[in-house]
Amino acid sequence: QVQLVESGGGLVQPGGSLRLSCAASGFTFSSYDMSWYRQAPGKERELVATIFSAGNRNYPDSVKGRFTISRDNAENTIYLQMNSLKPEDTAVYYCYAARWEVRYWGQGTQVTVSS
C-alpha cells in the first residue's frame, strides 16, 4: 500500500522557518522524482520544489533561495526546509511522487505564516 505522510506544518511568524517531512512507503522510493506542491485557498496547486531521483533539484523563482528540498533514500523521506517565510507562503503543502506515468500524492500539511 502506497503512503506519503507529511508532517511538520504549523503556525509560524513572518521571517520564521519550518521544516516539512514526507515519509514514503509502498514503492521504490529511490527511483522516483519527489516534489512538494502547495495550494492556497482559492488558488491552483503550484509546484514548490522537486528533487529528482538523480539528486538534482529545481525550484520556482517564488521560493528560490528560501526553500531547500532534500531526500534521504535510506529513510524513504524527503524534506522541505523553509526559511524567511512570508504570509503568501500560507497554504496546504503536499508531497508528490512521480515516475513515468505513475503518480502519488500525500494528504497535505497546513502551513500558516502570520503574526
mmCIF file of N, CA and C in Angstrom:
data_model
loop_
_atom_site.group_PDB
_atom_site.id
_atom_site.type_symbol
_atom_site.label_atom_id
_atom_site.label_comp_id
_atom_site.label_asym_id
_atom_site.label_seq_id
_atom_site.Cartn_x
_atom_site.Cartn_y
_atom_site.Cartn_z
ATOM 1 N N GLN A 1 0.848 -1.187 0.000
ATOM 2 C CA GLN A 1 0.000 0.000 0.000
ATOM 3 C C GLN A 1 0.887 1.242 0.000
ATOM 4 N N VAL A 2 0.651 2.109 -0.969
ATOM 5 C CA VAL A 2 1.452 3.324 -1.088
ATOM 6 C C VAL A 2 0.974 4.355 -0.073
ATOM 7 N N GLN A 3 1.940 4.956 0.620
ATOM 8 C CA GLN A 3 1.631 6.040 1.542
ATOM 9 C C GLN A 3 2.670 7.136 1.425
ATOM 10 N N LEU A 4 2.179 8.373 1.441
ATOM 11 C CA LEU A 4 3.021 9.561 1.582
ATOM 12 C C LEU A 4 2.433 10.341 2.752
ATOM 13 N N VAL A 5 3.204 10.454 3.824
ATOM 14 C CA VAL A 5 2.690 11.074 5.044
ATOM 15 C C VAL A 5 3.520 12.306 5.371
ATOM 16 N N GLU A 6 2.876 13.471 5.233
ATOM 17 C CA GLU A 6 3.560 14.728 5.524
ATOM 18 C C GLU A 6 3.442 15.080 6.998
ATOM 19 N N SER A 7 4.414 15.816 7.489
ATOM 20 C CA SER A 7 4.386 16.310 8.858
ATOM 21 C C SER A 7 5.248 17.564 8.946
ATOM 22 N N GLY A 8 5.108 18.297 10.053
ATOM 23 C CA GLY A 8 5.947 19.457 10.286
ATOM 24 C C GLY A 8 5.288 20.794 10.044
ATOM 25 N N GLY A 9 4.057 20.793 9.553
ATOM 26 C CA GLY A 9 3.367 22.053 9.333
ATOM 27 C C GLY A 9 2.970 22.717 10.641
ATOM 28 N N GLY A 10 2.514 23.952 10.532
ATOM 29 C CA GLY A 10 2.088 24.667 11.722
ATOM 30 C C GLY A 10 2.007 26.161 11.475
ATOM 31 N N LEU A 11 1.935 26.893 12.570
ATOM 32 C CA LEU A 11 1.848 28.351 12.530
ATOM 33 C C LEU A 11 3.228 28.935 12.823
ATOM 34 N N VAL A 12 3.657 29.869 11.989
ATOM 35 C CA VAL A 12 4.958 30.499 12.164
ATOM 36 C C VAL A 12 4.831 31.976 11.825
ATOM 37 N N GLN A 13 5.648 32.790 12.462
ATOM 38 C CA GLN A 13 5.632 34.223 12.190
ATOM 39 C C GLN A 13 6.391 34.539 10.909
ATOM 40 N N PRO A 14 6.043 35.630 10.262
ATOM 41 C CA PRO A 14 6.822 36.044 9.075
ATOM 42 C C PRO A 14 8.300 36.163 9.420
ATOM 43 N N GLY A 15 9.119 35.660 8.496
ATOM 44 C CA GLY A 15 10.560 35.626 8.718
ATOM 45 C C GLY A 15 11.049 34.371 9.390
ATOM 46 N N GLY A 16 10.133 33.560 9.866
ATOM 47 C CA GLY A 16 10.496 32.332 10.561
ATOM 48 C C GLY A 16 10.783 31.181 9.625
ATOM 49 N N SER A 17 11.029 30.028 10.232
ATOM 50 C CA SER A 17 11.390 28.825 9.468
ATOM 51 C C SER A 17 10.537 27.643 9.904
ATOM 52 N N LEU A 18 10.360 26.710 8.981
ATOM 53 C CA LEU A 18 9.728 25.425 9.249
ATOM 54 C C LEU A 18 10.422 24.371 8.416
ATOM 55 N N ARG A 19 10.383 23.149 8.909
ATOM 56 C CA ARG A 19 10.900 22.023 8.142
ATOM 57 C C ARG A 19 9.798 20.986 8.011
ATOM 58 N N LEU A 20 9.408 20.724 6.768
ATOM 59 C CA LEU A 20 8.407 19.691 6.487
ATOM 60 C C LEU A 20 9.101 18.375 6.167
ATOM 61 N N SER A 21 8.422 17.292 6.523
ATOM 62 C CA SER A 21 8.900 15.948 6.191
ATOM 63 C C SER A 21 7.805 15.190 5.471
ATOM 64 N N CYS A 22 8.212 14.262 4.625
ATOM 65 C CA CYS A 22 7.280 13.366 3.946
ATOM 66 C C CYS A 22 7.870 11.974 3.980
ATOM 67 N N ALA A 23 7.223 11.088 4.714
ATOM 68 C CA ALA A 23 7.665 9.701 4.817
ATOM 69 C C ALA A 23 6.913 8.860 3.802
ATOM 70 N N ALA A 24 7.656 8.145 2.967
ATOM 71 C CA ALA A 24 7.074 7.360 1.894
ATOM 72 C C ALA A 24 7.188 5.869 2.188
ATOM 73 N N SER A 25 6.227 5.105 1.686
ATOM 74 C CA SER A 25 6.272 3.661 1.803
ATOM 75 C C SER A 25 5.421 3.040 0.704
ATOM 76 N N GLY A 26 5.737 1.778 0.389
ATOM 77 C CA GLY A 26 4.923 1.049 -0.566
ATOM 78 C C GLY A 26 5.374 1.139 -2.011
ATOM 79 N N PHE A 27 6.489 1.813 -2.273
ATOM 80 C CA PHE A 27 7.022 1.885 -3.635
ATOM 81 C C PHE A 27 8.537 2.086 -3.554
ATOM 82 N N THR A 28 9.197 1.958 -4.692
ATOM 83 C CA THR A 28 10.659 2.045 -4.735
ATOM 84 C C THR A 28 11.063 3.518 -4.709
ATOM 85 N N PHE A 29 11.164 4.043 -3.521
ATOM 86 C CA PHE A 29 11.331 5.475 -3.311
ATOM 87 C C PHE A 29 12.508 6.058 -4.105
ATOM 88 N N SER A 30 13.641 5.409 -4.082
ATOM 89 C CA SER A 30 14.850 5.986 -4.685
ATOM 90 C C SER A 30 14.719 6.174 -6.192
ATOM 91 N N SER A 31 13.776 5.485 -6.808
ATOM 92 C CA SER A 31 13.592 5.573 -8.265
ATOM 93 C C SER A 31 12.652 6.685 -8.685
ATOM 94 N N TYR A 32 12.035 7.327 -7.723
ATOM 95 C CA TYR A 32 11.017 8.333 -8.014
ATOM 96 C C TYR A 32 11.560 9.751 -7.869
ATOM 97 N N ASP A 33 11.082 10.626 -8.753
ATOM 98 C CA ASP A 33 11.256 12.055 -8.571
ATOM 99 C C ASP A 33 10.243 12.505 -7.527
ATOM 100 N N MET A 34 10.724 13.304 -6.568
ATOM 101 C CA MET A 34 9.864 13.714 -5.460
ATOM 102 C C MET A 34 9.704 15.233 -5.449
ATOM 103 N N SER A 35 8.518 15.675 -5.128
ATOM 104 C CA SER A 35 8.242 17.110 -5.158
ATOM 105 C C SER A 35 7.387 17.531 -3.969
ATOM 106 N N TRP A 36 7.428 18.818 -3.733
ATOM 107 C CA TRP A 36 6.471 19.476 -2.838
ATOM 108 C C TRP A 36 5.638 20.429 -3.689
ATOM 109 N N TYR A 37 4.328 20.376 -3.485
ATOM 110 C CA TYR A 37 3.390 21.323 -4.070
ATOM 111 C C TYR A 37 2.678 22.040 -2.929
ATOM 112 N N ARG A 38 2.041 23.140 -3.250
ATOM 113 C CA ARG A 38 1.210 23.821 -2.245
ATOM 114 C C ARG A 38 -0.039 24.380 -2.916
ATOM 115 N N GLN A 39 -1.060 24.535 -2.088
ATOM 116 C CA GLN A 39 -2.313 25.108 -2.575
ATOM 117 C C GLN A 39 -2.882 26.030 -1.519
ATOM 118 N N ALA A 40 -3.006 27.290 -1.883
ATOM 119 C CA ALA A 40 -3.617 28.290 -1.003
ATOM 120 C C ALA A 40 -5.105 28.367 -1.302
ATOM 121 N N PRO A 41 -5.910 28.845 -0.351
ATOM 122 C CA PRO A 41 -7.355 28.943 -0.575
ATOM 123 C C PRO A 41 -7.673 29.774 -1.811
ATOM 124 N N GLY A 42 -8.496 29.223 -2.680
ATOM 125 C CA GLY A 42 -8.915 29.930 -3.880
ATOM 126 C C GLY A 42 -7.898 29.957 -4.993
ATOM 127 N N LYS A 43 -6.789 29.265 -4.824
ATOM 128 C CA LYS A 43 -5.734 29.254 -5.843
ATOM 129 C C LYS A 43 -5.475 27.826 -6.334
ATOM 130 N N GLU A 44 -4.821 27.744 -7.481
ATOM 131 C CA GLU A 44 -4.452 26.449 -8.025
ATOM 132 C C GLU A 44 -3.240 25.888 -7.279
ATOM 133 N N ARG A 45 -3.132 24.590 -7.316
ATOM 134 C CA ARG A 45 -1.964 23.929 -6.722
ATOM 135 C C ARG A 45 -0.731 24.295 -7.552
ATOM 136 N N GLU A 46 0.360 24.615 -6.873
ATOM 137 C CA GLU A 46 1.569 25.029 -7.571
ATOM 138 C C GLU A 46 2.779 24.265 -7.055
ATOM 139 N N LEU A 47 3.725 24.068 -7.963
ATOM 140 C CA LEU A 47 4.961 23.376 -7.620
ATOM 141 C C LEU A 47 5.845 24.273 -6.754
ATOM 142 N N VAL A 48 6.402 23.681 -5.707
ATOM 143 C CA VAL A 48 7.284 24.399 -4.796
ATOM 144 C C VAL A 48 8.741 23.964 -4.978
ATOM 145 N N ALA A 49 8.964 22.687 -5.130
ATOM 146 C CA ALA A 49 10.331 22.183 -5.264
ATOM 147 C C ALA A 49 10.301 20.743 -5.756
ATOM 148 N N THR A 50 11.311 20.374 -6.513
ATOM 149 C CA THR A 50 11.471 18.999 -6.982
ATOM 150 C C THR A 50 12.899 18.537 -6.733
ATOM 151 N N ILE A 51 13.025 17.303 -6.276
ATOM 152 C CA ILE A 51 14.333 16.653 -6.240
ATOM 153 C C ILE A 51 14.210 15.362 -7.039
ATOM 154 N N PHE A 52 15.016 15.267 -8.070
ATOM 155 C CA PHE A 52 14.934 14.132 -8.973
ATOM 156 C C PHE A 52 15.651 12.924 -8.379
ATOM 157 N N SER A 53 15.379 11.776 -8.951
ATOM 158 C CA SER A 53 15.999 10.554 -8.441
ATOM 159 C C SER A 53 17.521 10.624 -8.527
ATOM 160 N N ALA A 54 18.034 11.398 -9.480
ATOM 161 C CA ALA A 54 19.479 11.560 -9.622
ATOM 162 C C ALA A 54 20.051 12.526 -8.597
ATOM 163 N N GLY A 55 19.176 13.269 -7.911
ATOM 164 C CA GLY A 55 19.630 14.170 -6.860
ATOM 165 C C GLY A 55 19.598 15.647 -7.213
ATOM 166 N N ASN A 56 19.429 15.972 -8.481
ATOM 167 C CA ASN A 56 19.367 17.378 -8.842
ATOM 168 C C ASN A 56 18.028 17.976 -8.419
ATOM 169 N N ARG A 57 18.019 19.287 -8.253
ATOM 170 C CA ARG A 57 16.874 19.983 -7.675
ATOM 171 C C ARG A 57 16.362 21.076 -8.601
ATOM 172 N N ASN A 58 15.109 21.445 -8.406
ATOM 173 C CA ASN A 58 14.518 22.505 -9.202
ATOM 174 C C ASN A 58 13.537 23.281 -8.326
ATOM 175 N N TYR A 59 13.557 24.626 -8.460
ATOM 176 C CA TYR A 59 12.674 25.493 -7.688
ATOM 177 C C TYR A 59 12.092 26.578 -8.579
ATOM 178 N N PRO A 60 10.850 26.989 -8.307
ATOM 179 C CA PRO A 60 10.347 28.186 -8.981
ATOM 180 C C PRO A 60 10.972 29.430 -8.353
ATOM 181 N N ASP A 61 10.905 30.554 -9.066
ATOM 182 C CA ASP A 61 11.521 31.789 -8.572
ATOM 183 C C ASP A 61 10.919 32.247 -7.249
ATOM 184 N N SER A 62 9.653 31.908 -7.010
ATOM 185 C CA SER A 62 8.971 32.396 -5.811
ATOM 186 C C SER A 62 9.594 31.878 -4.518
ATOM 187 N N VAL A 63 10.293 30.749 -4.565
ATOM 188 C CA VAL A 63 10.876 30.187 -3.346
ATOM 189 C C VAL A 63 12.379 30.006 -3.441
ATOM 190 N N LYS A 64 12.949 30.241 -4.609
ATOM 191 C CA LYS A 64 14.389 30.026 -4.802
ATOM 192 C C LYS A 64 15.185 30.881 -3.814
ATOM 193 N N GLY A 65 16.158 30.255 -3.168
ATOM 194 C CA GLY A 65 16.966 30.949 -2.178
ATOM 195 C C GLY A 65 16.394 30.914 -0.776
ATOM 196 N N ARG A 66 15.126 30.545 -0.625
ATOM 197 C CA ARG A 66 14.492 30.468 0.689
ATOM 198 C C ARG A 66 14.165 29.027 1.086
ATOM 199 N N PHE A 67 13.800 28.210 0.112
ATOM 200 C CA PHE A 67 13.398 26.829 0.377
ATOM 201 C C PHE A 67 14.468 25.877 -0.141
ATOM 202 N N THR A 68 14.641 24.771 0.571
ATOM 203 C CA THR A 68 15.579 23.734 0.150
ATOM 204 C C THR A 68 14.929 22.369 0.301
ATOM 205 N N ILE A 69 14.906 21.619 -0.786
ATOM 206 C CA ILE A 69 14.388 20.263 -0.754
ATOM 207 C C ILE A 69 15.557 19.287 -0.645
ATOM 208 N N SER A 70 15.345 18.221 0.107
ATOM 209 C CA SER A 70 16.373 17.197 0.227
ATOM 210 C C SER A 70 15.683 15.837 0.363
ATOM 211 N N ARG A 71 16.467 14.779 0.193
ATOM 212 C CA ARG A 71 15.910 13.434 0.315
ATOM 213 C C ARG A 71 16.903 12.532 1.013
ATOM 214 N N ASP A 72 16.354 11.566 1.732
ATOM 215 C CA ASP A 72 17.142 10.536 2.393
ATOM 216 C C ASP A 72 16.608 9.196 1.888
ATOM 217 N N ASN A 73 17.299 8.619 0.935
ATOM 218 C CA ASN A 73 16.815 7.374 0.335
ATOM 219 C C ASN A 73 16.878 6.198 1.321
ATOM 220 N N ALA A 74 17.738 6.282 2.314
ATOM 221 C CA ALA A 74 17.803 5.221 3.316
ATOM 222 C C ALA A 74 16.571 5.234 4.225
ATOM 223 N N GLU A 75 16.009 6.443 4.418
ATOM 224 C CA GLU A 75 14.842 6.591 5.285
ATOM 225 C C GLU A 75 13.547 6.762 4.503
ATOM 226 N N ASN A 76 13.634 6.740 3.160
ATOM 227 C CA ASN A 76 12.440 6.934 2.306
ATOM 228 C C ASN A 76 11.694 8.209 2.688
ATOM 229 N N THR A 77 12.450 9.271 2.835
ATOM 230 C CA THR A 77 11.868 10.527 3.302
ATOM 231 C C THR A 77 12.421 11.705 2.509
ATOM 232 N N ILE A 78 11.545 12.662 2.250
ATOM 233 C CA ILE A 78 12.009 13.941 1.722
ATOM 234 C C ILE A 78 11.694 15.035 2.725
ATOM 235 N N TYR A 79 12.410 16.120 2.587
ATOM 236 C CA TYR A 79 12.260 17.245 3.492
ATOM 237 C C TYR A 79 12.123 18.535 2.685
ATOM 238 N N LEU A 80 11.524 19.522 3.315
ATOM 239 C CA LEU A 80 11.479 20.859 2.747
ATOM 240 C C LEU A 80 11.819 21.833 3.869
ATOM 241 N N GLN A 81 13.015 22.398 3.789
ATOM 242 C CA GLN A 81 13.421 23.426 4.728
ATOM 243 C C GLN A 81 12.969 24.768 4.179
ATOM 244 N N MET A 82 12.132 25.449 4.949
ATOM 245 C CA MET A 82 11.561 26.726 4.509
ATOM 246 C C MET A 82 12.045 27.823 5.445
ATOM 247 N N ASN A 83 12.777 28.770 4.881
ATOM 248 C CA ASN A 83 13.303 29.895 5.647
ATOM 249 C C ASN A 83 12.704 31.200 5.132
ATOM 250 N N SER A 84 12.839 32.248 5.929
ATOM 251 C CA SER A 84 12.343 33.583 5.538
ATOM 252 C C SER A 84 10.907 33.505 5.047
ATOM 253 N N LEU A 85 10.081 32.833 5.806
ATOM 254 C CA LEU A 85 8.692 32.617 5.384
ATOM 255 C C LEU A 85 7.910 33.910 5.329
ATOM 256 N N LYS A 86 7.005 33.962 4.354
ATOM 257 C CA LYS A 86 6.176 35.126 4.116
ATOM 258 C C LYS A 86 4.717 34.736 4.257
ATOM 259 N N PRO A 87 3.834 35.705 4.525
ATOM 260 C CA PRO A 87 2.401 35.364 4.604
ATOM 261 C C PRO A 87 1.889 34.683 3.337
ATOM 262 N N GLU A 88 2.441 35.038 2.186
ATOM 263 C CA GLU A 88 1.987 34.424 0.935
ATOM 264 C C GLU A 88 2.437 32.977 0.779
ATOM 265 N N ASP A 89 3.263 32.481 1.701
ATOM 266 C CA ASP A 89 3.617 31.064 1.700
ATOM 267 C C ASP A 89 2.553 30.212 2.400
ATOM 268 N N THR A 90 1.557 30.864 2.980
ATOM 269 C CA THR A 90 0.479 30.136 3.656
ATOM 270 C C THR A 90 -0.279 29.270 2.661
ATOM 271 N N ALA A 91 -0.363 27.971 2.963
ATOM 272 C CA ALA A 91 -1.006 27.020 2.062
ATOM 273 C C ALA A 91 -0.991 25.641 2.702
ATOM 274 N N VAL A 92 -1.700 24.724 2.073
ATOM 275 C CA VAL A 92 -1.529 23.308 2.378
ATOM 276 C C VAL A 92 -0.403 22.794 1.480
ATOM 277 N N TYR A 93 0.564 22.145 2.083
ATOM 278 C CA TYR A 93 1.730 21.632 1.362
ATOM 279 C C TYR A 93 1.579 20.123 1.176
ATOM 280 N N TYR A 94 1.772 19.693 -0.078
ATOM 281 C CA TYR A 94 1.572 18.291 -0.443
ATOM 282 C C TYR A 94 2.880 17.665 -0.936
ATOM 283 N N CYS A 95 3.082 16.434 -0.560
ATOM 284 C CA CYS A 95 4.185 15.626 -1.063
ATOM 285 C C CYS A 95 3.705 14.889 -2.316
ATOM 286 N N TYR A 96 4.590 14.725 -3.282
ATOM 287 C CA TYR A 96 4.212 14.164 -4.587
ATOM 288 C C TYR A 96 5.351 13.294 -5.087
ATOM 289 N N ALA A 97 5.001 12.109 -5.571
ATOM 290 C CA ALA A 97 5.984 11.187 -6.141
ATOM 291 C C ALA A 97 5.614 10.881 -7.581
ATOM 292 N N ALA A 98 6.609 10.843 -8.460
ATOM 293 C CA ALA A 98 6.339 10.581 -9.876
ATOM 294 C C ALA A 98 7.445 9.743 -10.492
ATOM 295 N N ARG A 99 7.013 8.795 -11.300
ATOM 296 C CA ARG A 99 7.948 8.010 -12.108
ATOM 297 C C ARG A 99 7.183 7.552 -13.331
ATOM 298 N N TRP A 100 7.626 8.017 -14.498
ATOM 299 C CA TRP A 100 6.924 7.761 -15.746
ATOM 300 C C TRP A 100 5.459 8.191 -15.583
ATOM 301 N N GLU A 101 4.500 7.274 -15.796
ATOM 302 C CA GLU A 101 3.102 7.671 -15.723
ATOM 303 C C GLU A 101 2.509 7.467 -14.334
ATOM 304 N N VAL A 102 3.297 7.008 -13.374
ATOM 305 C CA VAL A 102 2.794 6.717 -12.041
ATOM 306 C C VAL A 102 2.913 7.969 -11.176
ATOM 307 N N ARG A 103 1.839 8.296 -10.457
ATOM 308 C CA ARG A 103 1.792 9.496 -9.621
ATOM 309 C C ARG A 103 1.181 9.146 -8.264
ATOM 310 N N TYR A 104 1.768 9.686 -7.194
ATOM 311 C CA TYR A 104 1.200 9.529 -5.863
ATOM 312 C C TYR A 104 1.192 10.887 -5.164
ATOM 313 N N TRP A 105 0.142 11.107 -4.360
ATOM 314 C CA TRP A 105 0.008 12.336 -3.575
ATOM 315 C C TRP A 105 -0.137 11.992 -2.094
ATOM 316 N N GLY A 106 0.392 12.874 -1.261
ATOM 317 C CA GLY A 106 0.129 12.802 0.161
ATOM 318 C C GLY A 106 -1.160 13.549 0.493
ATOM 319 N N GLN A 107 -1.493 13.559 1.782
ATOM 320 C CA GLN A 107 -2.755 14.163 2.199
ATOM 321 C C GLN A 107 -2.610 15.640 2.538
ATOM 322 N N GLY A 108 -1.377 16.119 2.665
ATOM 323 C CA GLY A 108 -1.133 17.530 2.895
ATOM 324 C C GLY A 108 -0.929 17.896 4.351
ATOM 325 N N THR A 109 -0.205 19.005 4.547
ATOM 326 C CA THR A 109 0.004 19.551 5.881
ATOM 327 C C THR A 109 -0.105 21.078 5.789
ATOM 328 N N GLN A 110 -0.811 21.667 6.736
ATOM 329 C CA GLN A 110 -1.086 23.106 6.692
ATOM 330 C C GLN A 110 0.105 23.893 7.204
ATOM 331 N N VAL A 111 0.470 24.921 6.443
ATOM 332 C CA VAL A 111 1.474 25.897 6.872
ATOM 333 C C VAL A 111 0.808 27.264 6.878
ATOM 334 N N THR A 112 0.857 27.930 8.018
ATOM 335 C CA THR A 112 0.273 29.260 8.154
ATOM 336 C C THR A 112 1.353 30.223 8.628
ATOM 337 N N VAL A 113 1.550 31.277 7.841
ATOM 338 C CA VAL A 113 2.543 32.296 8.189
ATOM 339 C C VAL A 113 1.786 33.569 8.549
ATOM 340 N N SER A 114 1.828 33.902 9.820
ATOM 341 C CA SER A 114 1.037 35.032 10.298
ATOM 342 C C SER A 114 1.612 35.535 11.611
ATOM 343 N N SER A 115 1.473 36.838 11.818
ATOM 344 C CA SER A 115 1.892 37.419 13.097
ATOM 345 C C SER A 115 0.703 37.483 14.053
#
